[in-house]
Coordinates of C-alpha atoms in Angstrom, one line a residue:
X1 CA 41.9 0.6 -72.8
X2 CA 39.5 3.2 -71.4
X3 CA 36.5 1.0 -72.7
X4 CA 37.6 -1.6 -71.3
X5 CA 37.7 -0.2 -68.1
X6 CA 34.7 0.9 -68.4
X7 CA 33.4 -2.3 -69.1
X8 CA 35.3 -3.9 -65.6
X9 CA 33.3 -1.1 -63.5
X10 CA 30.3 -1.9 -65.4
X11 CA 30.8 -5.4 -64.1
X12 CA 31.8 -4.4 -60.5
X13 CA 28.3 -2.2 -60.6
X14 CA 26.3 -5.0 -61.4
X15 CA 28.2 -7.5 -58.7
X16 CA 27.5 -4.8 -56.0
X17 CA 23.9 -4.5 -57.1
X18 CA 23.5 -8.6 -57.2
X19 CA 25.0 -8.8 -53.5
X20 CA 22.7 -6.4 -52.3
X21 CA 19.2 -7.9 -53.8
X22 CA 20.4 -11.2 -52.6
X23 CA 20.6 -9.0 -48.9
X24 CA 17.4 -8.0 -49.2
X25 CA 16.0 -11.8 -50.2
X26 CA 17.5 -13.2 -46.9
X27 CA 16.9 -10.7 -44.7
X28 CA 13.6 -9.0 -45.3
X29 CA 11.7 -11.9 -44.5
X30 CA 13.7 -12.1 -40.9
X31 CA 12.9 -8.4 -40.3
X32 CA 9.3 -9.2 -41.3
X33 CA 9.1 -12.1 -38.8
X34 CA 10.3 -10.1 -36.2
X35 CA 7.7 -7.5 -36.5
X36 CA 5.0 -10.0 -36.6
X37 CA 6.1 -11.4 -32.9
X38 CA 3.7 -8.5 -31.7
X39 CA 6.2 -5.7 -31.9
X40 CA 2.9 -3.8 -32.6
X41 CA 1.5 -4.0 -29.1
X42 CA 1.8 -1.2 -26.0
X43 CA 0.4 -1.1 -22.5
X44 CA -1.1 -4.7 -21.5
X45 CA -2.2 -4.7 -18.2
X46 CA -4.5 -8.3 -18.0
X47 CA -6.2 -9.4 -14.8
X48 CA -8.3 -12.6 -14.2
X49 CA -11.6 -10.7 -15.4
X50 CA -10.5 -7.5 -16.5
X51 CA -7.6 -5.6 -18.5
X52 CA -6.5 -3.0 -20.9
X53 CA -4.5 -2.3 -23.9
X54 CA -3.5 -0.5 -26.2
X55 CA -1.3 0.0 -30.0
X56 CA 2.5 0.3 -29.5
X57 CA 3.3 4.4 -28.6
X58 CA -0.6 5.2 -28.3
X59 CA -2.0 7.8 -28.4
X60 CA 1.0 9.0 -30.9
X61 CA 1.5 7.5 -34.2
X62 CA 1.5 3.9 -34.5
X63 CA 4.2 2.9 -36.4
X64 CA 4.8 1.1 -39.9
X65 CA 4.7 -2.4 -41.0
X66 CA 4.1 -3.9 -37.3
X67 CA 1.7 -7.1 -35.9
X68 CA -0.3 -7.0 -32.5
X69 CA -1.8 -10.1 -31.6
X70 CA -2.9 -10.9 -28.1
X71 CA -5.6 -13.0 -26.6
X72 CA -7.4 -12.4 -23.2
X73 CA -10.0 -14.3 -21.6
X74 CA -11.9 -14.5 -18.6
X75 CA -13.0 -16.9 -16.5
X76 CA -15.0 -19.7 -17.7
X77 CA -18.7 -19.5 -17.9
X78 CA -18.5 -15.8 -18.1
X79 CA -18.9 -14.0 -21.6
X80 CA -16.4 -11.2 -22.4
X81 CA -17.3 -7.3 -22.6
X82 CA -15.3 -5.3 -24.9
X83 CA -15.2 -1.4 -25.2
X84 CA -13.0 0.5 -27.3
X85 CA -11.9 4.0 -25.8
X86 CA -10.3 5.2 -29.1
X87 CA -10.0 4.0 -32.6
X88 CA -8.0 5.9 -35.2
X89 CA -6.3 4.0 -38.2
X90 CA -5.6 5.3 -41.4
X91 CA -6.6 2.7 -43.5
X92 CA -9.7 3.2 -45.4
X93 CA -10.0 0.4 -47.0
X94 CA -8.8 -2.1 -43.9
X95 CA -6.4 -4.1 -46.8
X96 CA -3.5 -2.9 -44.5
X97 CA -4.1 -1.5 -41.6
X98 CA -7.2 -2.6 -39.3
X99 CA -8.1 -4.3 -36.1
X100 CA -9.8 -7.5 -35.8
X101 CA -11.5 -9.7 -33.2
X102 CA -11.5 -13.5 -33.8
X103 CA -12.9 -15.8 -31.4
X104 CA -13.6 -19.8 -31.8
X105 CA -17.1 -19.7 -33.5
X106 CA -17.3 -15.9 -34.9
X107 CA -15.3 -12.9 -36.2
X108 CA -15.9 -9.0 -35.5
X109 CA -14.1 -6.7 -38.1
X110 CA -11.9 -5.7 -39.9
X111 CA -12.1 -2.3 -38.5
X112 CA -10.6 0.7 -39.6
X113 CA -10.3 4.5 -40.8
X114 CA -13.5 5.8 -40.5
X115 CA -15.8 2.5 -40.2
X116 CA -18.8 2.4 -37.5
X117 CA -17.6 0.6 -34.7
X118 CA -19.7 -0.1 -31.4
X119 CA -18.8 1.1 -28.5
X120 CA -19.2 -2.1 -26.7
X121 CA -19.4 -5.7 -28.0
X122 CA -20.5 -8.3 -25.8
X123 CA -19.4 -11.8 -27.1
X124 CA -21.1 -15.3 -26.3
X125 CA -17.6 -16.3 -25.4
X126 CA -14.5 -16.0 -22.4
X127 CA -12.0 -16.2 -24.9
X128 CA -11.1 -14.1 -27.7
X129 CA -7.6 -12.8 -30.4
X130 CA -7.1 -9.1 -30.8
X131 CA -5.0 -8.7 -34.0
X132 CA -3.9 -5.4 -35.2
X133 CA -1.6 -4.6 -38.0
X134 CA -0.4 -1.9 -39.7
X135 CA 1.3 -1.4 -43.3
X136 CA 2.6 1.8 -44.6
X137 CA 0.6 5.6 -43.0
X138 CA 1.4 8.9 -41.8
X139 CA -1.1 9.0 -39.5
X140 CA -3.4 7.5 -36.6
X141 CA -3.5 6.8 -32.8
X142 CA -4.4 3.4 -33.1
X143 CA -6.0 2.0 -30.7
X144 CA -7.4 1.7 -26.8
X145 CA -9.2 -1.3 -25.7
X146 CA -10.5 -2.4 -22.2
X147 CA -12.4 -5.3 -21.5
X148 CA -14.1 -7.5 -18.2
X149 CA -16.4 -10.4 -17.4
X150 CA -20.3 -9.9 -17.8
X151 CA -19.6 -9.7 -14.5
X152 CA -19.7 -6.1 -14.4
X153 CA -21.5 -4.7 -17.3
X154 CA -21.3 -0.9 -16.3
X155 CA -17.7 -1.6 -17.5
X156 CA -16.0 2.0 -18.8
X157 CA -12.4 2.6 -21.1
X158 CA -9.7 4.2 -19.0
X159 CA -10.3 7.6 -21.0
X160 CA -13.7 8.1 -19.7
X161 CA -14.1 11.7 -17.8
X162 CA -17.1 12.8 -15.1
X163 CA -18.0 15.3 -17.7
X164 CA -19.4 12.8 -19.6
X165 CA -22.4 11.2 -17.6
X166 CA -25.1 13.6 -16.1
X167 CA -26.0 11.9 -13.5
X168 CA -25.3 13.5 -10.1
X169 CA -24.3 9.5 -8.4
X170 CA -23.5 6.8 -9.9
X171 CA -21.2 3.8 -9.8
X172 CA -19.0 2.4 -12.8
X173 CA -16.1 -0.5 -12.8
X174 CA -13.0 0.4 -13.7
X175 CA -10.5 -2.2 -15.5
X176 CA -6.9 -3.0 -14.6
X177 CA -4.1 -1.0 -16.1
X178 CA -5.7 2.8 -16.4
X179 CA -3.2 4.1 -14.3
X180 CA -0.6 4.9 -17.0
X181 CA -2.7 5.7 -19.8
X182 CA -1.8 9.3 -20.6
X183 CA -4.1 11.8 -19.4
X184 CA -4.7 14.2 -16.9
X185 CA -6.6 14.8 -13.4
X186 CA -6.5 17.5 -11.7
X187 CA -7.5 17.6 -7.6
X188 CA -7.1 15.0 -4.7
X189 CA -9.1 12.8 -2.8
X190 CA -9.9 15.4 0.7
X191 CA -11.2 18.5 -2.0
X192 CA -12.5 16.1 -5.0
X193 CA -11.3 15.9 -8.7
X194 CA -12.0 18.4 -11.4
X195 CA -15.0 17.2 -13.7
X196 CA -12.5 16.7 -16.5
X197 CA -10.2 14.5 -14.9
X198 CA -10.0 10.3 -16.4
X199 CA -12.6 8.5 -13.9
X200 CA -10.5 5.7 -13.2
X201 CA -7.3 7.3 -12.9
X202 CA -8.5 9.6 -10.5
X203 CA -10.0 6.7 -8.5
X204 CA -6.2 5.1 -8.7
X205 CA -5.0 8.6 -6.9
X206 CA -7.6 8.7 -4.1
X207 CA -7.0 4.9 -3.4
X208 CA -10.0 3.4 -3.8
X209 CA -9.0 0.5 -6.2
X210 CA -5.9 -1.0 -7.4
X211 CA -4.6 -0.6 -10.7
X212 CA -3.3 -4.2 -10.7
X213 CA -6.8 -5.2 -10.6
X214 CA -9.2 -2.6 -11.2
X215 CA -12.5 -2.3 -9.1
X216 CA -16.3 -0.9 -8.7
X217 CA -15.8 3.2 -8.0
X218 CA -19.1 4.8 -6.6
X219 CA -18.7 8.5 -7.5
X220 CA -20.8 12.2 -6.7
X221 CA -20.6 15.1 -8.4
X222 CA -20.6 18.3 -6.1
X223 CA -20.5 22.2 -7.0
X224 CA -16.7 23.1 -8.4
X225 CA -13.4 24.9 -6.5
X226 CA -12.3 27.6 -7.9
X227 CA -8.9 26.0 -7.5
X228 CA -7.7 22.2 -7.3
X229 CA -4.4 20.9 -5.4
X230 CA -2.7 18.7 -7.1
X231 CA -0.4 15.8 -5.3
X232 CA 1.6 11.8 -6.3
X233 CA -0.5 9.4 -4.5
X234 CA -0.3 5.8 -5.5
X235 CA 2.3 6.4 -8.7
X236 CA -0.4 9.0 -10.2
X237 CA 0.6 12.6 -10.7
X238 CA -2.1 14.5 -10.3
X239 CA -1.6 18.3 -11.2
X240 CA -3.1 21.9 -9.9
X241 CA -6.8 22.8 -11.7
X242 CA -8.4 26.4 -12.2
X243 CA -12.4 26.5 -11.9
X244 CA -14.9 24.4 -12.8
X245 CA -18.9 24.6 -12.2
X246 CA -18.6 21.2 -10.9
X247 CA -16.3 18.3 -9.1
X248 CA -16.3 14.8 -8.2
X249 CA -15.7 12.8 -4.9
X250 CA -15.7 9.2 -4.3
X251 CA -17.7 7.3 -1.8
X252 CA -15.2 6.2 1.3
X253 CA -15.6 3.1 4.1
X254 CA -14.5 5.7 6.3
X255 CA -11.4 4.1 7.2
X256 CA -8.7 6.4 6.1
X257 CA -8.1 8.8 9.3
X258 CA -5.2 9.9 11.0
X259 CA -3.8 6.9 13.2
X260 CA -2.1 8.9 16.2
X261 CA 1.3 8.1 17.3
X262 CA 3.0 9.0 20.3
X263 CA 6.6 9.9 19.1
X264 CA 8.7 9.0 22.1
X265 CA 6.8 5.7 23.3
X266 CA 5.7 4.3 19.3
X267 CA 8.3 5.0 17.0
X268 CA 12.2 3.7 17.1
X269 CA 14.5 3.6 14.1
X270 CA 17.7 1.3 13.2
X271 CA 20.0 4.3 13.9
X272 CA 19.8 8.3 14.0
X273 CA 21.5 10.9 13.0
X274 CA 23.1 14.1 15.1
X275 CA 25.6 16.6 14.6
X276 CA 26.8 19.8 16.1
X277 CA 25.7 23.0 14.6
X278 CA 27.9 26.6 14.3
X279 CA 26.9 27.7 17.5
X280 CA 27.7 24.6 19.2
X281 CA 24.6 22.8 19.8
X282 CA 23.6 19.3 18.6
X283 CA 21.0 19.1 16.2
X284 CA 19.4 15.2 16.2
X285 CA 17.2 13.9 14.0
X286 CA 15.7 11.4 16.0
X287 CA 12.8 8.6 15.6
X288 CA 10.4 11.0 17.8
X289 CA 10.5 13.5 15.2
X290 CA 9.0 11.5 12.8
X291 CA 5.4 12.4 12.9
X292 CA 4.1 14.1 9.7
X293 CA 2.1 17.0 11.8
X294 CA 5.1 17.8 13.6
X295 CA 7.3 21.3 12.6
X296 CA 10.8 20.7 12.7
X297 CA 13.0 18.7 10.9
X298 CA 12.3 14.8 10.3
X299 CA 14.0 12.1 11.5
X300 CA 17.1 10.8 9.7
X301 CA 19.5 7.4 9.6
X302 CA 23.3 7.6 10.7
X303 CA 24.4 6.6 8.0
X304 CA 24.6 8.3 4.6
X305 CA 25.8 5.6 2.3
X306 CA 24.0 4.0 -0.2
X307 CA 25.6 0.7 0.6
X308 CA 24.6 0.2 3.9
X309 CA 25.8 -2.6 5.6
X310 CA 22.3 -3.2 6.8
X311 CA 19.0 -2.0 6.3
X312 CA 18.2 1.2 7.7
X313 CA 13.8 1.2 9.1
X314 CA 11.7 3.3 10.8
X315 CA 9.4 1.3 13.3
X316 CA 5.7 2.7 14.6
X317 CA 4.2 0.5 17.3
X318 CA 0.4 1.3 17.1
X319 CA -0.1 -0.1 20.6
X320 CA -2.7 -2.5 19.1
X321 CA -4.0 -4.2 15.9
X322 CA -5.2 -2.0 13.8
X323 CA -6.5 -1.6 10.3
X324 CA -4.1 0.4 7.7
X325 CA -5.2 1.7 4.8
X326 CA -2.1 4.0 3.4
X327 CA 0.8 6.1 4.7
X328 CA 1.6 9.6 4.0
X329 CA 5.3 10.7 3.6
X330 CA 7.8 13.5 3.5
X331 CA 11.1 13.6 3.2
X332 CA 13.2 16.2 5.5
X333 CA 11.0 19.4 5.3
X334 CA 14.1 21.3 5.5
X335 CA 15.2 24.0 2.4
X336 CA 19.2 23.0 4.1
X337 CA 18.8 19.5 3.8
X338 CA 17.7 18.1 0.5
X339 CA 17.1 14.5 1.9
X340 CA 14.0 12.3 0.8
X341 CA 13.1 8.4 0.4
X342 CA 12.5 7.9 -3.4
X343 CA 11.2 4.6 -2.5
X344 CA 10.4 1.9 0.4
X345 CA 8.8 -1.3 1.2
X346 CA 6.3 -2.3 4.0
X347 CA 6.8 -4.8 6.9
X348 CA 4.3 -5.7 9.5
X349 CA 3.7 -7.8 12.6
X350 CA 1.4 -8.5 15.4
X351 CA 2.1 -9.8 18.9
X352 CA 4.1 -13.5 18.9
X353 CA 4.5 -13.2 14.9
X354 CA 7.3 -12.9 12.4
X355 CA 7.5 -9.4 10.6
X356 CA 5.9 -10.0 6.8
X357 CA 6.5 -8.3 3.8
X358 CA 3.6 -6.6 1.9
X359 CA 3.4 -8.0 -1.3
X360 CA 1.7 -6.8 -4.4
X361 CA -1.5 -8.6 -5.1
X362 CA -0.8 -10.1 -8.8
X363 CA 3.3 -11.4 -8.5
X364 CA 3.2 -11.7 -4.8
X365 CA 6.5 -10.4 -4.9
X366 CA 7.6 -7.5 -2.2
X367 CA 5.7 -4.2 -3.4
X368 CA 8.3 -1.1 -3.6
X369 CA 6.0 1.9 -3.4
X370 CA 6.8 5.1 -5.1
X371 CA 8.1 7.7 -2.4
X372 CA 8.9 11.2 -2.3
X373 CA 10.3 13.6 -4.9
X374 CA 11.5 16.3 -3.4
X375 CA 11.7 17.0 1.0
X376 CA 9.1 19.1 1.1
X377 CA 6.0 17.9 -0.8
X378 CA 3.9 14.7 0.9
X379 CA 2.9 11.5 -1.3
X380 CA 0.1 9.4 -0.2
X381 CA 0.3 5.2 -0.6
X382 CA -2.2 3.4 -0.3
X383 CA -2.1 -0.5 0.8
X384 CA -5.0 -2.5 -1.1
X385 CA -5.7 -4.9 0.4
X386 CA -5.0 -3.4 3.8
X387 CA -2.0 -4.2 6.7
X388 CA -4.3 -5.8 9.6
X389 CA -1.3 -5.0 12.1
X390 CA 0.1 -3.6 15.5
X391 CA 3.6 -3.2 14.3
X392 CA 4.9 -1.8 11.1
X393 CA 8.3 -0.7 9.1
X394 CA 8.9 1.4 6.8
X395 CA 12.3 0.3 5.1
X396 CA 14.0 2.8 2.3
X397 CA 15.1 1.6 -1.1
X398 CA 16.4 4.4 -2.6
X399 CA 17.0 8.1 -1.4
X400 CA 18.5 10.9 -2.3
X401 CA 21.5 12.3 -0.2
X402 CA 20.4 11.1 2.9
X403 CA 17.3 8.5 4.2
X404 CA 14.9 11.4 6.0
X405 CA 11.4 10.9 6.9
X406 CA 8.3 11.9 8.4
X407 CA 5.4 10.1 8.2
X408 CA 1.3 9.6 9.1
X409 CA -0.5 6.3 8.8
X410 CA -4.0 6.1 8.0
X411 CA -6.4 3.5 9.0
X412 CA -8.8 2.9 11.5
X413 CA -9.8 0.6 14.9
X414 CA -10.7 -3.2 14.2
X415 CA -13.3 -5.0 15.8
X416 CA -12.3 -5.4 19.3
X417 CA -11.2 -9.6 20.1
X418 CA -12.5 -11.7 22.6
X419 CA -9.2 -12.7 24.4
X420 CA -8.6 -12.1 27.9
X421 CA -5.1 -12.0 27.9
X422 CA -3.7 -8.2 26.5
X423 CA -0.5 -7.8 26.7
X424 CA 1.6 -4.5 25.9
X425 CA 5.6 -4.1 25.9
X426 CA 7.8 -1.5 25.6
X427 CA 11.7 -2.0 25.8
X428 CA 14.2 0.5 26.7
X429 CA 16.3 1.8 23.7
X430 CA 20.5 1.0 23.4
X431 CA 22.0 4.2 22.6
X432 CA 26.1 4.5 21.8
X433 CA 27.5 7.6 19.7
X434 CA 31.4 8.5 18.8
X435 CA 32.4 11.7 19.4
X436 CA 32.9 14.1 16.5
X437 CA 30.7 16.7 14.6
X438 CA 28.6 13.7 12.6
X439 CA 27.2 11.4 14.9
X440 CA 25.6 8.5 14.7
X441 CA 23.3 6.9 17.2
X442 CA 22.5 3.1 16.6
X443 CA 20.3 0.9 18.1
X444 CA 19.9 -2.8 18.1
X445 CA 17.0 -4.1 15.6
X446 CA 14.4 -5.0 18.7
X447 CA 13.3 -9.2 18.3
X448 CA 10.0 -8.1 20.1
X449 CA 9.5 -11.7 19.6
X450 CA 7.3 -12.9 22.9
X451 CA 8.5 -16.2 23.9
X452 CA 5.6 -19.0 22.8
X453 CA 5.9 -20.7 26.4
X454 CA 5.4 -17.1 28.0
X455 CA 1.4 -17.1 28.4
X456 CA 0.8 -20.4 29.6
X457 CA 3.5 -20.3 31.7
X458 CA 2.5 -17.3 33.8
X459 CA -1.2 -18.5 33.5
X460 CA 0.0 -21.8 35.2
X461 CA 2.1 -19.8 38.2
X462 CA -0.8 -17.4 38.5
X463 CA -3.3 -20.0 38.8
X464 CA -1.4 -22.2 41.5
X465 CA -0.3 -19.5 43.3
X466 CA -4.3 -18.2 43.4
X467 CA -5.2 -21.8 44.6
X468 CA -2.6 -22.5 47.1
X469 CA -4.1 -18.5 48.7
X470 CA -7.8 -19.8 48.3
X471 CA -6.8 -23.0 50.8
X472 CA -4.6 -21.4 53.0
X473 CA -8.1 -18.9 53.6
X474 CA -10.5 -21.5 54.0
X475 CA -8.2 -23.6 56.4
X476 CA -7.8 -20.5 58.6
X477 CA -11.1 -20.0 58.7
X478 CA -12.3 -23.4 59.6
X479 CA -9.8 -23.2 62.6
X480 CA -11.2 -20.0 63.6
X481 CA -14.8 -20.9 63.4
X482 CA -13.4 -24.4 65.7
X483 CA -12.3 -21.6 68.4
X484 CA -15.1 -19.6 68.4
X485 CA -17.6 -22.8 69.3
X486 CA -14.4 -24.1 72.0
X487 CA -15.1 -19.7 73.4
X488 CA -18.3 -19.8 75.7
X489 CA -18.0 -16.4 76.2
X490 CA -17.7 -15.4 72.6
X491 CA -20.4 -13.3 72.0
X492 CA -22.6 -12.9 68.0
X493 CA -21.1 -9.5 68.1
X494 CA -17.6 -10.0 67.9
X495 CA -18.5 -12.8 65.2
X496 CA -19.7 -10.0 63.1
X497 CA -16.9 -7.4 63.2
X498 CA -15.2 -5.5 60.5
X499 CA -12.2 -7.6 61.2
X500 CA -13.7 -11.2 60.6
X501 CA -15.3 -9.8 57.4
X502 CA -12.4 -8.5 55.9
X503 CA -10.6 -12.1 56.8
X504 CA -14.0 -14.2 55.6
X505 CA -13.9 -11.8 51.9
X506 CA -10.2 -11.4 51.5
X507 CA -10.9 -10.7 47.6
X508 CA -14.3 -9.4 47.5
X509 CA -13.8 -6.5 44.7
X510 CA -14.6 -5.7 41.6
X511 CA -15.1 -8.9 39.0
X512 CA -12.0 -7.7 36.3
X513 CA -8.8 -6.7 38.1
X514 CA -5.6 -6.0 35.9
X515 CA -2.3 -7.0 37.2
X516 CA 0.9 -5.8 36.0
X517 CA 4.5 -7.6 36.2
X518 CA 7.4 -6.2 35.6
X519 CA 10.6 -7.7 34.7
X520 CA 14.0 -6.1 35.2
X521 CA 15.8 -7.4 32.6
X522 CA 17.8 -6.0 29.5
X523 CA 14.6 -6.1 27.4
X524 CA 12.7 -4.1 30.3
X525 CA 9.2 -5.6 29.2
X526 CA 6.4 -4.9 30.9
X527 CA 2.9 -6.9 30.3
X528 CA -0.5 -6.5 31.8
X529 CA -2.8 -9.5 32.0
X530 CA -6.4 -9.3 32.6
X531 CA -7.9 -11.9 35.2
X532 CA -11.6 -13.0 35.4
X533 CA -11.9 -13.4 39.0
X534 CA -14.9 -14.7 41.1
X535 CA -15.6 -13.5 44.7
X536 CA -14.4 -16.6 47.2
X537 CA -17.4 -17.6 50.0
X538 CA -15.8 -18.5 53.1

């Protein structure tokens, strides 16, 4: 009885061990397939003439048993540029593991372990496959890859630092997608960047190209700081630095000052909040204190849901067009009040226009930018391309506690126009609060739409009314000249008085004169409209 038994969980054994290898049979194959879908690849970033990319978890281990295959291109009639900024596979023997580059007419590889590899290959193509695959290791990075058009053959990987060139200027192009390849900078764009910082990141921080897109960066290397400042700008980190013998700067177009504001006059918000302090005063935190360079806290919306019932905005009216090139940001500046925007989008307007969102310049989707971390420390954006604009919002996403802001806009004048009508408009602001120690103080979202009609209407009035003026003068004067011939004792003398020239040159003055009209209506505007005027002869 016992053997027999034995003999049934003998059986059992082998059915259990029959189940499982047929498991195995019908499922390995699916778990291989699915690693071979590319489950192998990282960070892609592609562009029309540019990109990068990397092995999946680069620059750690790659792992086992995985497939990468991607193929970029460039435009047509362009041949492709390919650097590698890092290769480390275990694989001596390339059986396994390796990287490969396969294009229509030729193939370059297998590389691996510790095989020669060049720096840069250019192909006689715009199209080629990147395959990598990996088998079973302990070990190796993988790989980093960025690539361009022979467009710009002083193309560099995202890992190259300013340490590594000796010349004191020069200019290199940067591909898309460097901006989250790990490693550091140290510095910002005012002081420079440490020698050891990534090139192109650090070109990302200070704003000078995009890291959808990439760009040309013209850098100098100047004598080291024996201490860098570290700040977020434009999603990049960039950390405090000790001393170095030297630092890098990148050229500028000189647009990126301080575009001054005039807090009471240019900036208005969808609400604000006030409250009454211990000692009884109320504390607001009003539109007007939302300039970056002023102490003090910021301002701050009513309302401190994060399910507003509409969206809360901060609007700067620059008095005219203007070119912006970033913003600057804080969140409350107070230690009591731990209130920041964590992020925002951008809307802007000119004069008898519809406010437009700033899209990003590859899904042309609305761009949220990356704001503050904390209410004390600033965070520079910058807007590639740049808002062309006399109007702009900034309108929170996300915040933490409360929506608090200050801000600065940088930027510069535009060329001046030609047109001869300027008009400017200000409107007098709604204000209603409830009573209690939290107050809110809303305000209707201004249209500032100019009616179309508006100009050529006034234009039309103006012009009659000027004419209708010009006859009634030279009528008068034709009768008066008729009475002076019927006067025989009229004498040259009293032709030529002070009176009779004032009435012959009723608008003798100076060519440009600037009228102003006022309406006094719920809107308040007020527009000035410049006149070419031409002396009248009588």
């Amino acid at each position: 009885m016992v053997a027999g038994a034995r003999g049934g969980c003998a059986q059992a054994g082998a059915v259990r061990r029959g189940l499982l290898a047929l498991l195995l049979a019908v499922f390995a194959p699916l778990w291989l397939q699915a690693e071979e879908l590319g489950d192998g690849c990282g960070h892609i970033v592609t562009y029309k003439d540019s990109g990068t990319m990397t092995s999946k978890n680069y620059p750690w281990t790659y792992p086992n048993h995985t497939v990468c295959e991607k193929t970029i291109t460039v435009p047509k009639g362009k041949r492709l540029i390919l650097r590698l900024g890092d290769l480390d596979i275990e694989s001596q023997t390339c059986a396994s593991d390796y990287l490969l580059f396969t294009s229509s007419s030729d193939q370059y590889g297998p590389y691996c372990g510790s095989m020669t590899m060049p720096k840069e290959l250019l192909l006689n193509t715009n199209e080629v496959t990147v395959r990598f695959e990996s088998g079973s290791h302990t070990s190796g990075r993988g790989f980093l890859l960025t690539y361009a058009s022979s467009d710009h053959p002083d193309l560099i990987t995202c890992l190259d630092r300013a340490n590594h060139y000796l010349k004191t200027e020069y200019s290199k192009f940067c591909p898309a997608g460097c901006r989250d390849v790990p490693g550091d900078i140290s510095g910002n764009v005012v002081d420079g960047y440490r020698d050891t910082s990534l090139l192109c990141k650090a070109a990302i921080h200070a704003g000078v190209i995009a890291d959808e897109v990439g760009g040309q960066i013209s850098v100098f290397l100047r004598k080291g700081l024996s201490r860098y400042e570290g700040i977020l700008a434009n999603g990049v980190l960039s950390r405090d630095g000790s001393l170095s013998d030297k630092r890098f700067l990148f050229t500028s177009n000189g647009c990126s000052g301080s575009l001054s504001l005039e807090p009471d006059r240019q900036i208005r918000a969808s609400s604000s909040w006030e409250w009454i302090n211990e000692t009884g005063d109320q504390v607001r935190w009003s539109p007007g204190q939302a300039r970056l360079q002023d102490q003090g806290p910021s301002w701050a919306s009513g309302d401190r849901s994060k399910n507003h019932k509409q969206r809360e905005w901060l609007r700067i009216d620059l008095g005219e067009k203007k070119k912006i090139t970033g913003i600057r940001t804080t969140g409350s500046t107070q230690s009591d009040f731990d209130f920041y925007v964590k992020s925002f989008v951008m809307n802007f307007r000119n004069n008898n226009s519809k406010w437009k969102t700033y899209k990003g310049i590859v899904n042309n989707e609305e761009k949220v930018f990356q704001g503050n971390s904390n209410f004390r420390d600033p965070v520079r954006n910058n807007f590639i391309p740049p808002i062309v604009a006399r109007y702009v919002r900034v309108i929170p996403q996300t915040w933490h506690q409360r929506i608090a802001l200050k801000v600065e806009l940088l930027g510069c004048q535009v060329a001046p126009s030609n047109d001869s009508l300027v008009w400017h408009k200000t409107s007098v602001n709604t204000v209603g609060s409830t009573k209690g120690e939290d107050k809110t103080i809303s305000k209707p979202i201004p249209s500032e739409e100019m009616p179309k009609g508006l100009n050529i209407t006034t234009i039309v009035i103006l012009l009659v009314l000027f004419f209708v003026l010009a006859a009634g003068v030279a009528i008068f004067a034709v009768l008066r000249k008729k009475k002076k011939k019927g006067n025989p004792y009229g004498s040259s003398k009293t032709q030529k008085t002070d009176c009779w020239k004032q009435i012959k040159y009723p608008f003798a003055r100076h060519q440009s004169a600037e009228f102003t009209i006022s309406y006094n209506n719920e809107k308040e505007m007020t527009q000035k409209l410049d006149l070419i005027t031409s002396d009248i002869a009588g």
